[in-house]
Amino acid sequence: MTGGDLGYHLHQKGRFPKREVQYYAARIMLGLQALHDKKYVYRDLKPENCLLAEDGRVKITDLGLATRITPTLHGAAGTRGYWAPEMLRRDKKGKRKPYGHTVDWFSFGCCVAEFISGSNPFRSEAALNFGLERGKQTKEKAIDCATLEMDPILKPEKFEPDAADLCRRLLDKNEMTRLGTQGCE
C-alpha cells in the first residue's frame, strides 16, 4: 500500500474534489458492507485507516478493533469524534447500551463530510465550543457531547445539496433511521 493513507492526502489537499470523494466513499462503503455481511463491525473508520494502493484503490486497514456483532456488543472503540452516538449512550443504571453495524455508517458519514469539507463535523472548533458551552470541562467530553447532541454543520459553500443530504442521513443520531441501517444498497 504505497499510496499512503487518505488522512495524509486530505491534509495535503485540504479537501477532495467531488469525483475523488465519490470514488473513495464508494470503495469504503463496499468494504464496510463486506465486513457487515460477515457479521463484523469495523468500529475504527477514519481517513488514516484507509490506505491507497499504487493503482489508486482504497483499502480499509487496521482491523484491530473489528469484532463479531453480538447482542451484547457495547463500549466505545475507535477514535473519538468518529464514534456513533450509540457507542456513548448509557441506560438508566449507567451501563453502556449495545449496538451493531450502524456505528460504522455514522463513522462513514464523518469521513464523507471530512472528505468534502476538510473537517470532521465532530472534531471541529464548532463541536468543541458546543460541548464547552454545555459545561463539559474537557476536550474529550465536549466532543462526546457534540456527537450526542449537535447537528452537524454542513456549510453550503462546501456541500452541494445532495452531498449535505447524504451526510445528514449518515450522521442521523437515531441508529434506527440512519442511512445504512439496511446495508449499503
PDB file of C-alpha atoms in Angstrom:
ATOM      1  CA  MET A   1       0.000   0.000   0.000  1.00  0.00           C
ATOM      2  CA  THR A   2       2.485   2.563  -1.218  1.00  0.00           C
ATOM      3  CA  GLY A   3      -0.072   5.301  -1.851  1.00  0.00           C
ATOM      4  CA  GLY A   4      -0.294   6.423   1.773  1.00  0.00           C
ATOM      5  CA  ASP A   5      -3.452   6.956   3.769  1.00  0.00           C
ATOM      6  CA  LEU A   6      -6.410   9.218   2.990  1.00  0.00           C
ATOM      7  CA  GLY A   7      -5.723  11.301   6.107  1.00  0.00           C
ATOM      8  CA  TYR A   8      -2.336  12.266   4.691  1.00  0.00           C
ATOM      9  CA  HIS A   9      -3.788  13.116   1.273  1.00  0.00           C
ATOM     10  CA  LEU A  10      -6.646  15.064   2.829  1.00  0.00           C
ATOM     11  CA  HIS A  11      -4.173  17.075   4.887  1.00  0.00           C
ATOM     12  CA  GLN A  12      -2.136  17.805   1.740  1.00  0.00           C
ATOM     13  CA  LYS A  13      -5.144  18.863  -0.370  1.00  0.00           C
ATOM     14  CA  GLY A  14      -7.375  20.405   2.316  1.00  0.00           C
ATOM     15  CA  ARG A  15     -10.397  18.636   0.834  1.00  0.00           C
ATOM     16  CA  PHE A  16     -11.061  16.267  -2.035  1.00  0.00           C
ATOM     17  CA  PRO A  17     -12.701  17.116  -5.364  1.00  0.00           C
ATOM     18  CA  LYS A  18     -16.191  15.667  -5.860  1.00  0.00           C
ATOM     19  CA  ARG A  19     -15.067  12.769  -8.075  1.00  0.00           C
ATOM     20  CA  GLU A  20     -12.443  11.681  -5.543  1.00  0.00           C
ATOM     21  CA  VAL A  21     -14.983  11.865  -2.722  1.00  0.00           C
ATOM     22  CA  GLN A  22     -17.358   9.696  -4.720  1.00  0.00           C
ATOM     23  CA  TYR A  23     -14.677   7.158  -5.568  1.00  0.00           C
ATOM     24  CA  TYR A  24     -13.218   6.900  -2.079  1.00  0.00           C
ATOM     25  CA  ALA A  25     -16.666   6.778  -0.478  1.00  0.00           C
ATOM     26  CA  ALA A  26     -17.821   4.024  -2.837  1.00  0.00           C
ATOM     27  CA  ARG A  27     -14.763   1.864  -2.151  1.00  0.00           C
ATOM     28  CA  ILE A  28     -15.047   2.335   1.611  1.00  0.00           C
ATOM     29  CA  MET A  29     -18.779   1.663   1.540  1.00  0.00           C
ATOM     30  CA  LEU A  30     -18.255  -1.643  -0.237  1.00  0.00           C
ATOM     31  CA  GLY A  31     -15.520  -2.616   2.221  1.00  0.00           C
ATOM     32  CA  LEU A  32     -17.776  -1.887   5.187  1.00  0.00           C
ATOM     33  CA  GLN A  33     -20.615  -3.852   3.640  1.00  0.00           C
ATOM     34  CA  ALA A  34     -18.315  -6.844   3.072  1.00  0.00           C
ATOM     35  CA  LEU A  35     -17.423  -6.803   6.796  1.00  0.00           C
ATOM     36  CA  HIS A  36     -21.072  -6.425   7.795  1.00  0.00           C
ATOM     37  CA  ASP A  37     -22.081  -9.308   5.516  1.00  0.00           C
ATOM     38  CA  LYS A  38     -19.717 -11.500   7.542  1.00  0.00           C
ATOM     39  CA  LYS A  39     -21.309 -10.185  10.797  1.00  0.00           C
ATOM     40  CA  TYR A  40     -18.363  -7.973  11.761  1.00  0.00           C
ATOM     41  CA  VAL A  41     -18.394  -4.337  12.770  1.00  0.00           C
ATOM     42  CA  TYR A  42     -15.263  -2.290  11.995  1.00  0.00           C
ATOM     43  CA  ARG A  43     -15.500   0.431  14.703  1.00  0.00           C
ATOM     44  CA  ASP A  44     -12.423   2.443  13.683  1.00  0.00           C
ATOM     45  CA  LEU A  45     -13.241   4.053  10.364  1.00  0.00           C
ATOM     46  CA  LYS A  46     -11.314   7.279   9.798  1.00  0.00           C
ATOM     47  CA  PRO A  47      -9.277   8.619   6.858  1.00  0.00           C
ATOM     48  CA  GLU A  48      -5.997   7.458   8.416  1.00  0.00           C
ATOM     49  CA  ASN A  49      -7.240   3.854   8.293  1.00  0.00           C
ATOM     50  CA  CYS A  50      -7.985   3.970   4.569  1.00  0.00           C
ATOM     51  CA  LEU A  51      -4.879   3.203   2.514  1.00  0.00           C
ATOM     52  CA  LEU A  52      -4.253   3.783  -1.171  1.00  0.00           C
ATOM     53  CA  ALA A  53      -2.648   1.178  -3.379  1.00  0.00           C
ATOM     54  CA  GLU A  54      -0.380   2.141  -6.288  1.00  0.00           C
ATOM     55  CA  ASP A  55      -3.349   1.803  -8.639  1.00  0.00           C
ATOM     56  CA  GLY A  56      -5.468   4.196  -6.529  1.00  0.00           C
ATOM     57  CA  ARG A  57      -7.686   1.582  -4.939  1.00  0.00           C
ATOM     58  CA  VAL A  58      -8.692   2.270  -1.353  1.00  0.00           C
ATOM     59  CA  LYS A  59      -8.427  -0.442   1.252  1.00  0.00           C
ATOM     60  CA  ILE A  60      -9.611  -0.421   4.845  1.00  0.00           C
ATOM     61  CA  THR A  61      -6.800  -1.294   7.249  1.00  0.00           C
ATOM     62  CA  ASP A  62      -6.163  -1.656  10.984  1.00  0.00           C
ATOM     63  CA  LEU A  63      -8.812  -4.203  11.832  1.00  0.00           C
ATOM     64  CA  GLY A  64      -7.672  -4.468  15.452  1.00  0.00           C
ATOM     65  CA  LEU A  65     -10.986  -3.118  16.784  1.00  0.00           C
ATOM     66  CA  ALA A  66     -13.192  -5.049  14.358  1.00  0.00           C
ATOM     67  CA  THR A  67     -15.292  -7.639  16.129  1.00  0.00           C
ATOM     68  CA  ARG A  68     -18.184 -10.006  15.626  1.00  0.00           C
ATOM     69  CA  ILE A  69     -21.559  -8.396  16.131  1.00  0.00           C
ATOM     70  CA  THR A  70     -23.295  -9.853  19.172  1.00  0.00           C
ATOM     71  CA  PRO A  71     -26.479  -8.846  21.018  1.00  0.00           C
ATOM     72  CA  THR A  72     -24.349  -7.553  23.908  1.00  0.00           C
ATOM     73  CA  LEU A  73     -21.674  -5.661  21.942  1.00  0.00           C
ATOM     74  CA  HIS A  74     -21.078  -2.357  23.705  1.00  0.00           C
ATOM     75  CA  GLY A  75     -18.399   0.175  24.621  1.00  0.00           C
ATOM     76  CA  ALA A  76     -16.696   2.983  22.797  1.00  0.00           C
ATOM     77  CA  ALA A  77     -13.997   1.754  20.442  1.00  0.00           C
ATOM     78  CA  GLY A  78     -12.120   3.600  17.761  1.00  0.00           C
ATOM     79  CA  THR A  79     -11.354   7.283  17.565  1.00  0.00           C
ATOM     80  CA  ARG A  80     -13.338   9.916  19.443  1.00  0.00           C
ATOM     81  CA  GLY A  81     -15.210  12.187  17.058  1.00  0.00           C
ATOM     82  CA  TYR A  82     -15.863   9.272  14.706  1.00  0.00           C
ATOM     83  CA  TRP A  83     -17.800   7.320  17.353  1.00  0.00           C
ATOM     84  CA  ALA A  84     -21.506   6.936  16.749  1.00  0.00           C
ATOM     85  CA  PRO A  85     -23.843   8.291  19.436  1.00  0.00           C
ATOM     86  CA  GLU A  86     -24.959   4.776  20.356  1.00  0.00           C
ATOM     87  CA  MET A  87     -21.400   3.974  21.460  1.00  0.00           C
ATOM     88  CA  LEU A  88     -21.718   6.711  24.078  1.00  0.00           C
ATOM     89  CA  ARG A  89     -25.271   6.159  25.308  1.00  0.00           C
ATOM     90  CA  ARG A  90     -25.965   4.576  28.668  1.00  0.00           C
ATOM     91  CA  ASP A  91     -29.023   3.010  30.235  1.00  0.00           C
ATOM     92  CA  LYS A  92     -30.643   4.217  33.470  1.00  0.00           C
ATOM     93  CA  LYS A  93     -28.135   2.221  35.503  1.00  0.00           C
ATOM     94  CA  GLY A  94     -25.183   3.885  33.760  1.00  0.00           C
ATOM     95  CA  LYS A  95     -24.207   0.859  31.676  1.00  0.00           C
ATOM     96  CA  ARG A  96     -23.375   1.298  28.020  1.00  0.00           C
ATOM     97  CA  LYS A  97     -26.063   0.162  25.614  1.00  0.00           C
ATOM     98  CA  PRO A  98     -25.437  -2.499  22.947  1.00  0.00           C
ATOM     99  CA  TYR A  99     -25.032  -1.595  19.279  1.00  0.00           C
ATOM    100  CA  GLY A 100     -24.422  -3.198  15.899  1.00  0.00           C
ATOM    101  CA  HIS A 101     -23.177  -2.325  12.439  1.00  0.00           C
ATOM    102  CA  THR A 102     -24.900   1.072  12.363  1.00  0.00           C
ATOM    103  CA  VAL A 103     -21.913   2.593  14.190  1.00  0.00           C
ATOM    104  CA  ASP A 104     -19.836   2.126  11.036  1.00  0.00           C
ATOM    105  CA  TRP A 105     -22.303   4.106   8.911  1.00  0.00           C
ATOM    106  CA  PHE A 106     -22.068   7.057  11.304  1.00  0.00           C
ATOM    107  CA  SER A 107     -18.259   6.932  11.094  1.00  0.00           C
ATOM    108  CA  PHE A 108     -18.600   6.680   7.321  1.00  0.00           C
ATOM    109  CA  GLY A 109     -20.698   9.860   7.382  1.00  0.00           C
ATOM    110  CA  CYS A 110     -17.972  11.607   9.383  1.00  0.00           C
ATOM    111  CA  CYS A 111     -15.410  10.551   6.782  1.00  0.00           C
ATOM    112  CA  VAL A 112     -17.508  11.622   3.797  1.00  0.00           C
ATOM    113  CA  ALA A 113     -18.161  15.012   5.419  1.00  0.00           C
ATOM    114  CA  GLU A 114     -14.435  15.339   6.103  1.00  0.00           C
ATOM    115  CA  PHE A 115     -13.548  14.414   2.515  1.00  0.00           C
ATOM    116  CA  ILE A 116     -15.917  17.127   1.237  1.00  0.00           C
ATOM    117  CA  SER A 117     -15.116  19.921   3.676  1.00  0.00           C
ATOM    118  CA  GLY A 118     -11.688  19.059   5.056  1.00  0.00           C
ATOM    119  CA  SER A 119     -13.059  18.838   8.604  1.00  0.00           C
ATOM    120  CA  ASN A 120     -14.851  16.176  10.633  1.00  0.00           C
ATOM    121  CA  PRO A 121     -18.075  17.750  11.963  1.00  0.00           C
ATOM    122  CA  PHE A 122     -17.455  16.360  15.464  1.00  0.00           C
ATOM    123  CA  ARG A 123     -13.738  17.150  15.708  1.00  0.00           C
ATOM    124  CA  SER A 124     -14.189  20.773  14.704  1.00  0.00           C
ATOM    125  CA  GLU A 125     -13.919  24.029  16.617  1.00  0.00           C
ATOM    126  CA  ALA A 126     -17.723  24.324  16.439  1.00  0.00           C
ATOM    127  CA  ALA A 127     -18.145  20.888  18.035  1.00  0.00           C
ATOM    128  CA  LEU A 128     -15.638  21.696  20.768  1.00  0.00           C
ATOM    129  CA  ASN A 129     -17.365  25.001  21.526  1.00  0.00           C
ATOM    130  CA  PHE A 130     -20.767  23.282  21.511  1.00  0.00           C
ATOM    131  CA  GLY A 131     -19.652  20.905  24.257  1.00  0.00           C
ATOM    132  CA  LEU A 132     -17.800  23.529  26.268  1.00  0.00           C
ATOM    133  CA  GLU A 133     -20.839  25.832  26.201  1.00  0.00           C
ATOM    134  CA  ARG A 134     -22.849  22.985  27.728  1.00  0.00           C
ATOM    135  CA  GLY A 135     -20.494  22.756  30.683  1.00  0.00           C
ATOM    136  CA  LYS A 136     -18.198  19.972  29.530  1.00  0.00           C
ATOM    137  CA  GLN A 137     -14.798  20.607  31.055  1.00  0.00           C
ATOM    138  CA  THR A 138     -12.506  18.598  28.801  1.00  0.00           C
ATOM    139  CA  LYS A 139     -11.993  18.429  25.065  1.00  0.00           C
ATOM    140  CA  GLU A 140     -12.948  14.742  25.099  1.00  0.00           C
ATOM    141  CA  LYS A 141     -16.237  15.305  26.949  1.00  0.00           C
ATOM    142  CA  ALA A 142     -17.027  18.295  24.726  1.00  0.00           C
ATOM    143  CA  ILE A 143     -16.573  16.174  21.577  1.00  0.00           C
ATOM    144  CA  ASP A 144     -18.732  13.419  23.079  1.00  0.00           C
ATOM    145  CA  CYS A 145     -21.434  15.976  23.889  1.00  0.00           C
ATOM    146  CA  ALA A 146     -21.360  17.285  20.313  1.00  0.00           C
ATOM    147  CA  THR A 147     -21.565  13.743  18.954  1.00  0.00           C
ATOM    148  CA  LEU A 148     -24.637  13.065  21.086  1.00  0.00           C
ATOM    149  CA  GLU A 149     -26.451  16.384  20.718  1.00  0.00           C
ATOM    150  CA  MET A 150     -25.138  18.672  17.971  1.00  0.00           C
ATOM    151  CA  ASP A 151     -26.494  18.754  14.448  1.00  0.00           C
ATOM    152  CA  PRO A 152     -23.542  18.685  12.057  1.00  0.00           C
ATOM    153  CA  ILE A 153     -22.704  21.984  10.390  1.00  0.00           C
ATOM    154  CA  LEU A 154     -22.541  21.397   6.639  1.00  0.00           C
ATOM    155  CA  LYS A 155     -21.827  24.766   5.036  1.00  0.00           C
ATOM    156  CA  PRO A 156     -23.470  25.253   1.612  1.00  0.00           C
ATOM    157  CA  GLU A 157     -20.287  26.712   0.126  1.00  0.00           C
ATOM    158  CA  LYS A 158     -18.647  23.302   0.594  1.00  0.00           C
ATOM    159  CA  PHE A 159     -21.622  20.912   0.416  1.00  0.00           C
ATOM    160  CA  GLU A 160     -23.835  20.588  -2.624  1.00  0.00           C
ATOM    161  CA  PRO A 161     -27.455  19.894  -1.561  1.00  0.00           C
ATOM    162  CA  ASP A 162     -27.235  16.161  -2.385  1.00  0.00           C
ATOM    163  CA  ALA A 163     -23.942  15.797  -0.503  1.00  0.00           C
ATOM    164  CA  ALA A 164     -25.341  17.615   2.540  1.00  0.00           C
ATOM    165  CA  ASP A 165     -28.427  15.372   2.470  1.00  0.00           C
ATOM    166  CA  LEU A 166     -26.275  12.243   2.270  1.00  0.00           C
ATOM    167  CA  CYS A 167     -24.112  13.345   5.191  1.00  0.00           C
ATOM    168  CA  ARG A 168     -27.093  14.362   7.343  1.00  0.00           C
ATOM    169  CA  ARG A 169     -28.714  10.988   6.756  1.00  0.00           C
ATOM    170  CA  LEU A 170     -25.500   9.113   7.605  1.00  0.00           C
ATOM    171  CA  LEU A 171     -24.985  11.292  10.697  1.00  0.00           C
ATOM    172  CA  ASP A 172     -28.513  10.700  11.978  1.00  0.00           C
ATOM    173  CA  LYS A 173     -28.319  10.350  15.774  1.00  0.00           C
ATOM    174  CA  ASN A 174     -31.025   7.663  15.621  1.00  0.00           C
ATOM    175  CA  GLU A 175     -29.376   4.429  14.506  1.00  0.00           C
ATOM    176  CA  MET A 176     -32.774   3.004  13.514  1.00  0.00           C
ATOM    177  CA  THR A 177     -33.354   5.676  10.853  1.00  0.00           C
ATOM    178  CA  ARG A 178     -29.715   6.288   9.869  1.00  0.00           C
ATOM    179  CA  LEU A 179     -28.803   5.689   6.252  1.00  0.00           C
ATOM    180  CA  GLY A 180     -27.022   2.339   6.114  1.00  0.00           C
ATOM    181  CA  THR A 181     -29.262   0.607   8.640  1.00  0.00           C
ATOM    182  CA  GLN A 182     -30.383  -1.725   5.861  1.00  0.00           C
ATOM    183  CA  GLY A 183     -26.885  -2.006   4.368  1.00  0.00           C
ATOM    184  CA  CYS A 184     -25.197  -0.054   1.597  1.00  0.00           C
ATOM    185  CA  GLU A 185     -27.816  -0.622  -1.101  1.00  0.00           C
TER     186      GLU A 185
END
